[in-house]
PDB file of C-alpha atoms in Angstrom:
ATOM      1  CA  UNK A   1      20.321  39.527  57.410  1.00  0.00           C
ATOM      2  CA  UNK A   2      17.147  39.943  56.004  1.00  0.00           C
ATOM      3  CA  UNK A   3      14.814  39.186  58.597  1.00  0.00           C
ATOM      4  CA  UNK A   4      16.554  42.528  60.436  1.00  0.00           C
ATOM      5  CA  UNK A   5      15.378  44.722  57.960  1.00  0.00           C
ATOM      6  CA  UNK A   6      11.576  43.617  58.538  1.00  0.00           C
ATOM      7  CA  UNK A   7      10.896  46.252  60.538  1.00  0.00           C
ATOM      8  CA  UNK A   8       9.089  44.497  63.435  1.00  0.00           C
ATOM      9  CA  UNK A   9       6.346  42.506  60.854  1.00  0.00           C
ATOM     10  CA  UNK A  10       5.019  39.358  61.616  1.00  0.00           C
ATOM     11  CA  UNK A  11       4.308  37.320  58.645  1.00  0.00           C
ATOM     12  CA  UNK A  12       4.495  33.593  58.976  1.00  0.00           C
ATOM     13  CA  UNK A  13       1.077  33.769  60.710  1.00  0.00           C
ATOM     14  CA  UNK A  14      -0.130  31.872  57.478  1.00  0.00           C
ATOM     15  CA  UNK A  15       2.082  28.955  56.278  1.00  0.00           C
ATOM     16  CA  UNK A  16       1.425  27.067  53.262  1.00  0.00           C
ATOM     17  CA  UNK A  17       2.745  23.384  52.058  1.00  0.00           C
ATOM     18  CA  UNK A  18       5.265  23.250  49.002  1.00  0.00           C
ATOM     19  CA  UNK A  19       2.691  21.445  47.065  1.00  0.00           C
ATOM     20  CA  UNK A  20       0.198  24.274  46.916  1.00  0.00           C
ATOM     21  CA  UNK A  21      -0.067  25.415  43.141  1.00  0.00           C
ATOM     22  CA  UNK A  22      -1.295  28.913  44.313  1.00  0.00           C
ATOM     23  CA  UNK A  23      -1.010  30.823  47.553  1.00  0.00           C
ATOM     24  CA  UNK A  24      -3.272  34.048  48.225  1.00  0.00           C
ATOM     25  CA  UNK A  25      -2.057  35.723  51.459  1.00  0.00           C
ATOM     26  CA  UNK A  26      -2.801  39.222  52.786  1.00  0.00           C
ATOM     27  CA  UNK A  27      -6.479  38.929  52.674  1.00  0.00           C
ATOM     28  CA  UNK A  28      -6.370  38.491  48.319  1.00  0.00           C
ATOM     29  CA  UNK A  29      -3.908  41.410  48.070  1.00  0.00           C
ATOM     30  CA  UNK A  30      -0.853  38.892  46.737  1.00  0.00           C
ATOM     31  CA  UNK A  31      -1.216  35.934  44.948  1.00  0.00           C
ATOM     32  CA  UNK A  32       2.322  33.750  44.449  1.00  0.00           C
ATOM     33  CA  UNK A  33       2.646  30.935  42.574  1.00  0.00           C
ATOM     34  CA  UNK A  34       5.956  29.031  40.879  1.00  0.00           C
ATOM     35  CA  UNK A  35       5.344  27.205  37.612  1.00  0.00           C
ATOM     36  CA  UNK A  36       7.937  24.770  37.886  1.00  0.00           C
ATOM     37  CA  UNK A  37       7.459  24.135  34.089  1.00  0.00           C
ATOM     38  CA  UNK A  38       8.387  27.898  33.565  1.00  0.00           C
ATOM     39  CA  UNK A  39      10.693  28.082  36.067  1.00  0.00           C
ATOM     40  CA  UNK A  40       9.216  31.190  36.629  1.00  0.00           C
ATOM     41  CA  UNK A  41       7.768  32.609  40.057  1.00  0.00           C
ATOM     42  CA  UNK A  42       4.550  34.911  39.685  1.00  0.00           C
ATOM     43  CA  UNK A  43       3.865  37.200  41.892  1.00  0.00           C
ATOM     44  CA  UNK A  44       0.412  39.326  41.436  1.00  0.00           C
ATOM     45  CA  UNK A  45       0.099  42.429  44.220  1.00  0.00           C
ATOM     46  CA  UNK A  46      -3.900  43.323  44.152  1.00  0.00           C
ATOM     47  CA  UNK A  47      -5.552  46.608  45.330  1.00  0.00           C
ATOM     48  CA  UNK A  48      -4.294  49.558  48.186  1.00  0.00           C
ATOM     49  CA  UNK A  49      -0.812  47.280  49.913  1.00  0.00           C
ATOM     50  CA  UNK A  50       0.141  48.798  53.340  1.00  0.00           C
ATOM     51  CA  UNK A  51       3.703  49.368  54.237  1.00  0.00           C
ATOM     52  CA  UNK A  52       3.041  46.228  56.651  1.00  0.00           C
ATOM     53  CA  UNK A  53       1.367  44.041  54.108  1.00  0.00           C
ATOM     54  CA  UNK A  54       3.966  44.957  51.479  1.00  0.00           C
ATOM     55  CA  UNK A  55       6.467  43.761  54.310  1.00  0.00           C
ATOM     56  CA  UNK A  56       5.074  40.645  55.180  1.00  0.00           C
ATOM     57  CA  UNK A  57       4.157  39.612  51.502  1.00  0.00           C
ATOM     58  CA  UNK A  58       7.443  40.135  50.368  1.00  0.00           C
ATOM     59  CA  UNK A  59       8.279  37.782  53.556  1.00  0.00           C
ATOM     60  CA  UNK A  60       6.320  35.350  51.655  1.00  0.00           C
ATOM     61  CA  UNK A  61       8.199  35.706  48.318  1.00  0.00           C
ATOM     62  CA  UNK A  62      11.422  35.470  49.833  1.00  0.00           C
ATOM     63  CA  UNK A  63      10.461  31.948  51.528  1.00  0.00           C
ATOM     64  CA  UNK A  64       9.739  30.695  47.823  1.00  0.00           C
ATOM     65  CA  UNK A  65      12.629  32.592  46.650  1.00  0.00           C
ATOM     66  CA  UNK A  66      14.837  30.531  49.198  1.00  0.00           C
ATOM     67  CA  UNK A  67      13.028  27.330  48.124  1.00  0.00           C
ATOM     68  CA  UNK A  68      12.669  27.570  44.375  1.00  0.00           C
ATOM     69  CA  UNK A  69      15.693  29.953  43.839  1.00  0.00           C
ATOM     70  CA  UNK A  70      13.572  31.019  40.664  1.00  0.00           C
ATOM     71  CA  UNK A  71      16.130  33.488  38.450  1.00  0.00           C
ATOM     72  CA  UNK A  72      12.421  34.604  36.002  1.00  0.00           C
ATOM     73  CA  UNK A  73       9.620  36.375  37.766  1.00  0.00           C
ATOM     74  CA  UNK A  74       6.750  37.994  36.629  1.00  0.00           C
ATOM     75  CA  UNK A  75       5.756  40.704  39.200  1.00  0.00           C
ATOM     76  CA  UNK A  76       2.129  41.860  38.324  1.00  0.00           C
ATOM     77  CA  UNK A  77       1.216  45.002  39.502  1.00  0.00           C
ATOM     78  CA  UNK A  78      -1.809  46.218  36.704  1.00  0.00           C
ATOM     79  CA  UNK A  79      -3.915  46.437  39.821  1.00  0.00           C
ATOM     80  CA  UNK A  80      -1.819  47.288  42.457  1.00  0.00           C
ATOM     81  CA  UNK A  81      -2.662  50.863  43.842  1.00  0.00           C
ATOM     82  CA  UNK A  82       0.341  52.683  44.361  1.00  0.00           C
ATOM     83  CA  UNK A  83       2.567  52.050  47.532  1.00  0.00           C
ATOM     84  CA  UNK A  84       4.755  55.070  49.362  1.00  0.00           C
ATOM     85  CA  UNK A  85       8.184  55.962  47.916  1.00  0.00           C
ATOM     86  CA  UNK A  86       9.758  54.660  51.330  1.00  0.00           C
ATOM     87  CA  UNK A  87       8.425  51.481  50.579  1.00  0.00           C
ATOM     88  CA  UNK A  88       9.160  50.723  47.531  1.00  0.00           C
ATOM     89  CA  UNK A  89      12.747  52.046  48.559  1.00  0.00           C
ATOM     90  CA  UNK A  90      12.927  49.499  51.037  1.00  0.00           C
ATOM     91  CA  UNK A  91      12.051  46.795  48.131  1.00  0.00           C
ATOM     92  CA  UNK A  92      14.877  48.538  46.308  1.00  0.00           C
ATOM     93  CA  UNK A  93      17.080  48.306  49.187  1.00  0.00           C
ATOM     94  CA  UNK A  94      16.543  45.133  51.354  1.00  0.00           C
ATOM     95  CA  UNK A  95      14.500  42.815  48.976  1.00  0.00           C
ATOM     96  CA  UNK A  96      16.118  42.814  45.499  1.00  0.00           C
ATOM     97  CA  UNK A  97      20.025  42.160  47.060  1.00  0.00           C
ATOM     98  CA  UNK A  98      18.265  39.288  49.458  1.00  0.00           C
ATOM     99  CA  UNK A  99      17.415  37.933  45.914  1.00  0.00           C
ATOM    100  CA  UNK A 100      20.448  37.909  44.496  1.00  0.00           C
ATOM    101  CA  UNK A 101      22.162  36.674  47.434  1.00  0.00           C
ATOM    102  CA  UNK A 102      19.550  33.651  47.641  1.00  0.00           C
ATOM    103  CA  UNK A 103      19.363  32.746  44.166  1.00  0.00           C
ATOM    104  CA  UNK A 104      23.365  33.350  43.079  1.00  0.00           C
ATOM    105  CA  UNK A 105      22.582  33.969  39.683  1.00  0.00           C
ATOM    106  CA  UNK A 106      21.147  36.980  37.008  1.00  0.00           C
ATOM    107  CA  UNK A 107      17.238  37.155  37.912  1.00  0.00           C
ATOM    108  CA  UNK A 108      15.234  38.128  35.120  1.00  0.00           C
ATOM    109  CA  UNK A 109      12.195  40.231  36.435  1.00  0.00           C
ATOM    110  CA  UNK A 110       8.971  40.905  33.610  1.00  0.00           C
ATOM    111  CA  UNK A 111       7.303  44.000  35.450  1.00  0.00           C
ATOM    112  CA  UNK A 112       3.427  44.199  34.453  1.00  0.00           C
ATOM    113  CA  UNK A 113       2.735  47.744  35.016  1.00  0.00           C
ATOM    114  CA  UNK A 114       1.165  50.884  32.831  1.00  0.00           C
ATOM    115  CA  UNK A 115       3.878  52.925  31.247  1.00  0.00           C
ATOM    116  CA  UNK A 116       3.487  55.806  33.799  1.00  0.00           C
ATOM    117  CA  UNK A 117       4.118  53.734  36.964  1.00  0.00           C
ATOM    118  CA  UNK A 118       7.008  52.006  35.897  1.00  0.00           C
ATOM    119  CA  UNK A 119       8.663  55.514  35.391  1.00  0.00           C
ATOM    120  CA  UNK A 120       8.150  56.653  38.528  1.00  0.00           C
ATOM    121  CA  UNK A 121       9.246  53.118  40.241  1.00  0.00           C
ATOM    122  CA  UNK A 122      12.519  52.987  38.798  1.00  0.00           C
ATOM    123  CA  UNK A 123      13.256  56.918  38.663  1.00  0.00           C
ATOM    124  CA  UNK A 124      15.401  56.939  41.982  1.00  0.00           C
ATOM    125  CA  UNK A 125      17.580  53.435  41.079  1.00  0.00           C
ATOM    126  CA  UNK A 126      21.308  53.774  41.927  1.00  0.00           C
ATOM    127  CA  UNK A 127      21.843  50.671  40.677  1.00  0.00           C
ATOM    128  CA  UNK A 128      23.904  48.940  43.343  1.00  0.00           C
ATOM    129  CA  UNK A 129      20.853  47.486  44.659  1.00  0.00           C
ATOM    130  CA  UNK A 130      20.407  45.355  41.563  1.00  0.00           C
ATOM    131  CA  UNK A 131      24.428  43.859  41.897  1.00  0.00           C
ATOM    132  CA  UNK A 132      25.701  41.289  43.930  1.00  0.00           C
ATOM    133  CA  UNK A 133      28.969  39.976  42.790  1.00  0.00           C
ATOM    134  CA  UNK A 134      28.758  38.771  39.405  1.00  0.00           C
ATOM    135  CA  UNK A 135      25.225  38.143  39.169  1.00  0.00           C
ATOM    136  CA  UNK A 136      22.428  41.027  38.143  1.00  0.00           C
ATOM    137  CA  UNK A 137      18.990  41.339  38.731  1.00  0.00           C
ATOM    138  CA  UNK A 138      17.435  42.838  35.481  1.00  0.00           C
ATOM    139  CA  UNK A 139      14.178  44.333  35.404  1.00  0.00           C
ATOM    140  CA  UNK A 140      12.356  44.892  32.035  1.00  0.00           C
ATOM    141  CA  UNK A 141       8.480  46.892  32.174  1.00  0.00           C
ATOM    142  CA  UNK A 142       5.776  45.509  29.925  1.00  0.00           C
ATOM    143  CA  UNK A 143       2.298  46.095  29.619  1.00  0.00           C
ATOM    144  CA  UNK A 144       0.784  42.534  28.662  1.00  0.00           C
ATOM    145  CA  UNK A 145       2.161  39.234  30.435  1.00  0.00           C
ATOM    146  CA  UNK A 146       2.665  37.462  27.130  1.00  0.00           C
ATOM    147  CA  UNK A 147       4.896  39.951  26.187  1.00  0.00           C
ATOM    148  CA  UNK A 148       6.902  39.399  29.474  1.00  0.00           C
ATOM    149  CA  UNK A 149       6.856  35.515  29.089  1.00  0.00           C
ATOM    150  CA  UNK A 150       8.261  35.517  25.675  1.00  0.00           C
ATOM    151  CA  UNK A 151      11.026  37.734  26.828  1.00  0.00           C
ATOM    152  CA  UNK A 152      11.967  35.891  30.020  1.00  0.00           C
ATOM    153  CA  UNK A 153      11.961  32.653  27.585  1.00  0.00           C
ATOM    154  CA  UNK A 154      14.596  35.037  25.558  1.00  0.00           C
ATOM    155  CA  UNK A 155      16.580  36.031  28.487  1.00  0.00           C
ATOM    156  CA  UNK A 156      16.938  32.214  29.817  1.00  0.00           C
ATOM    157  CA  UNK A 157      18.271  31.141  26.858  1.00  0.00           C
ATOM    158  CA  UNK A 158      20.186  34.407  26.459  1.00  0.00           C
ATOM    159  CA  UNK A 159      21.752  33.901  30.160  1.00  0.00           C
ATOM    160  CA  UNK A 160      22.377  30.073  29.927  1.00  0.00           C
ATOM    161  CA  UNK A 161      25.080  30.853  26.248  1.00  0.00           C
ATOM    162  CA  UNK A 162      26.600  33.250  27.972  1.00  0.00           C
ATOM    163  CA  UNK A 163      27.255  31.272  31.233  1.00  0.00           C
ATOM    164  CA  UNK A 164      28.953  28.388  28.197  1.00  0.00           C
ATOM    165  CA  UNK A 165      26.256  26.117  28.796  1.00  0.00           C
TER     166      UNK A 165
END
């Protein structure tokens, strides 16, 4: 279960109502929001993110996960410092098949990143971390969120003719 794999982190020490638009937690080092429009959950990491912080933030976007089940994100990380390979391991290896299990469907995520930092973030994929059953969770790198929006718009459309619907 997922809540096993949080390593002793406490993060529901700030709780927010569904209606909020935008949520800043960890002292302005995430921002999450859900366009409903969009169907698209943002999520916008800010600055130097300790293991802890990256824990209990991604506590965070796993409660909207579970209450949107959004299959587009946008993960921002232009100015995100960068975090320690274990931890973005663990996002690799805990976080990303939570998602698919939650959400039962492909999720489409836009990463926001320079070209340099992508590289190194998906260098050490196996891939099984981005299966669960038939559904897939495909990432795609860009450097400008318009470009990411268009092609999540793409990939919804894309998803929903192969599904037959």
């Amino acid at each position: 279960m997922f809540t096993d794999n949080l390593m002793g982190t406490q993060a529901f020490g700030k709780h927010f109502t569904v209606g909020d638009k935008e949520r800043k937690v960890l002292q302005d080092s995430l921002i999450l929001n859900y366009n409903q429009e969009e169907e698209t959950l943002y999520i916008k990491w800010i600055g130097e993110v300790s293991s802890v912080e990256l824990r209990q933030g991604y506590t965070h976007i796993m409660g909207m996960v579970r209450m949107y089940k959004p299959q587009k994100w946008i993960l921002d990380l232009q100015d995100r410092l960068a975090i320690e390979k274990n931890d973005q391991q663990w996002v690799f290896k805990y976080i990303f098949p939570e998602v698919l299990r939650a959400v039962q469907k492909n999720v489409f995520i836009a990463v926001v990143m320079p070209v340099f930092a992508y590289n190194s973030m998906v260098h050490e994929i196996d891939g099984d971390e981005l299966m669960d059953g038939d559904n897939f969770l495909i990432m795609h790198h860009f450097l400008y969120q318009e470009e990411s929006r268009r092609w999540l718009r793409e990939m919804s459309v894309t998803d929903l003719k192969t599904a037959g619907i």
